[in-house]
Amino acid sequence: MQEKGLPQKAVLTELQSKLQEDHTHNSGKILGSMCNAPHTFAKQVYIKCLEKNLGDPGLFPATARLEREAIHMLGSLLSNPTAGGHIVSGGTEANILAMWVARNSNKKRNEVIVPVSAHISFDKAADLLNLKLIRVKLNSMFQIDVTTTKEAITSKTVAIVGIAGTTELGVVDPIAELSEIAVDHDLYLHVDAAFGGFVLPFLKIIGPSVPEFDFGLPGVRSITMDPHKMGLAPIPAGGILFREEATMNLIGKRVPYLAGGATEHTTLLGTRSGASTVAVWTLLKHLGKEGYTTVVKNCMRLTRKLAEGVQRISGVNLVIPPTMNIVGIKSDMVKIELIAQELRNKGWAISLFLNHIRIVVMPHVKLLHIETFLNDLEMVMDKLDKGRRLSLDSSSF
Ligand SMILES: Cc1ncc(COP(=O)(O)O)c(C=O)c1O
């Protein structure tokens, strides 16, 4: 650090130049992220609430009340308006909290059954909490295989995890069947709807054929649902909801020294952002079900355009028809890594999985971006196909 501070203008000039390298959502080039440009109204509110610390709720009782209200609003979308929970730093923390509660519900057991599609946050949770993940294979629709799930249950099983919107493909596991299994075996069932939580309730309003995944199912004890993904909220804003508020006492730790008075913490973090929570509350109030339904409707319209476009391009295809606004693109013609590299060379920020490229059609993505991407994909496939044919020709000499 330099001895003397610089004038604000000089710092800003340097900052601006250093930040230029970062991608922006407005560019339309980010097609592989589950995050989004935050809603303008939420940003305004967020900036006004930067000093609010939910780690010391006695100092900020009004903000703490807004957190409860936000959780109840989210709960009402998940068939449980009296759910307990917190706005946390993200889906990772939310899943860790759920696993922490599950583990403490029966400390004699340490096995958690997860689909192989489970997010890496469960590996982190297992590492931190000394849990053993029992990974269950997927069926042909990329959902957790129910028969194998049943077979995986042992006297050590403490919990099952189902995903409502997998990271790779946006697939919804058969949560209703997992719920029955959980009830029959008295196991904790956590649903990771970090992405799907802000999609499925609104898809249900648009069309009726949405699988059940929430507290309406008796076995579901907790749900992750992230406002900083499809909820349009500024980072950090994850959501963890518990069927019963009292469940959180299983991880409660009393913090005696706080300026606002001793408090029971039921989150991983101590000091934590109140601004995020206020921003989430603001958006839920401002957009309402109608606003979020419009957002999801637009994303799904563009998702269909993208899916149709991919199917028209020779050499690539869909992994499966999209359930939500996530599209998996595969190729039987050339290595998927080559396609991803060519697309990245053209500036597209896409996600690469083992056998496919993932596009997430977030609210910042517009029709023009989809059309430009499809044009580029077609060009890339032409180029790679020509290269492939040339190498085939030369190898036949
Ligand atoms: C299904 C699912 N769960 C959890 C997470 C973790 O969320 P975060 O990155 O906010 O910690 C993700 C992230 O993509 C996800 O897709």
Coordinates of N, CA, C and O in Angstrom, one line a residue, residues 53-65 255 258-265 272:
N53 N -26.7 -4.5 9.4 CA -26.1 -5.8 9.7 C -27.0 -6.7 10.3 O -27.4 -6.5 11.5
L54 N -27.4 -7.8 9.6 CA -28.3 -8.7 10.2 C -27.7 -9.7 11.2 O -28.4 -10.5 11.8
G55 N -26.4 -9.6 11.3 CA -25.7 -10.3 12.3 C -26.0 -9.8 13.7 O -25.7 -10.4 14.7
D56 N -26.4 -8.5 13.7 CA -26.8 -7.9 15.0 C -28.2 -7.3 14.9 O -28.4 -6.1 14.8
P57 N -29.2 -8.3 14.9 CA -30.6 -7.9 14.6 C -31.2 -6.9 15.7 O -32.1 -6.2 15.4
G58 N -30.6 -7.0 16.9 CA -31.0 -6.0 17.9 C -30.8 -4.6 17.5 O -31.6 -3.7 17.9
L59 N -29.8 -4.3 16.7 CA -29.5 -3.0 16.3 C -30.4 -2.6 15.1 O -30.7 -1.5 14.8
F60 N -30.8 -3.6 14.3 CA -31.6 -3.4 13.1 C -32.9 -4.3 13.1 O -33.1 -5.1 12.3
P61 N -33.7 -4.0 14.2 CA -34.9 -4.9 14.3 C -35.9 -4.8 13.1 O -36.5 -5.7 12.7
A62 N -35.9 -3.6 12.5 CA -36.8 -3.4 11.3 C -36.3 -4.2 10.2 O -37.1 -4.9 9.5
T63 N -35.0 -4.2 10.0 CA -34.4 -5.0 8.9 C -34.7 -6.5 9.1 O -35.0 -7.3 8.2
A64 N -34.5 -6.9 10.4 CA -34.8 -8.3 10.8 C -36.3 -8.7 10.5 O -36.5 -9.8 10.0
R65 N -37.2 -7.7 10.8 CA -38.6 -8.0 10.5 C -38.8 -8.2 9.0 O -39.6 -9.0 8.5
V255 N -24.9 -15.6 20.6 CA -23.8 -14.7 20.5 C -24.1 -13.6 21.5 O -25.0 -12.8 21.4
L258 N -23.2 -8.9 21.3 CA -23.7 -7.9 20.3 C -24.2 -6.6 20.9 O -24.8 -6.6 22.0
A259 N -24.0 -5.5 20.2 CA -24.4 -4.2 20.7 C -25.9 -4.1 20.8 O -26.4 -3.4 21.7
G260 N -26.6 -4.8 20.0 CA -28.1 -4.8 20.0 C -28.6 -5.8 21.0 O -29.8 -6.0 21.1
G261 N -27.7 -6.5 21.8 CA -28.2 -7.5 22.7 C -27.9 -8.9 22.2 O -27.8 -9.1 21.0
A262 N -27.8 -9.8 23.2 CA -27.5 -11.2 22.8 C -28.5 -11.8 21.9 O -29.7 -11.5 22.0
T263 N -28.0 -12.6 20.9 CA -28.9 -13.1 19.9 C -28.5 -14.5 19.5 O -27.3 -14.9 19.6
E264 N -29.5 -15.3 19.1 CA -29.2 -16.7 18.7 C -29.0 -16.6 17.1 O -29.8 -16.1 16.4
H265 N -27.8 -17.0 16.7 CA -27.5 -17.0 15.3 C -27.9 -18.3 14.7 O -27.5 -19.4 15.2
R272 N -23.6 -10.0 8.5 CA -24.1 -10.3 7.2 C -25.0 -9.2 6.7 O -25.5 -8.4 7.4

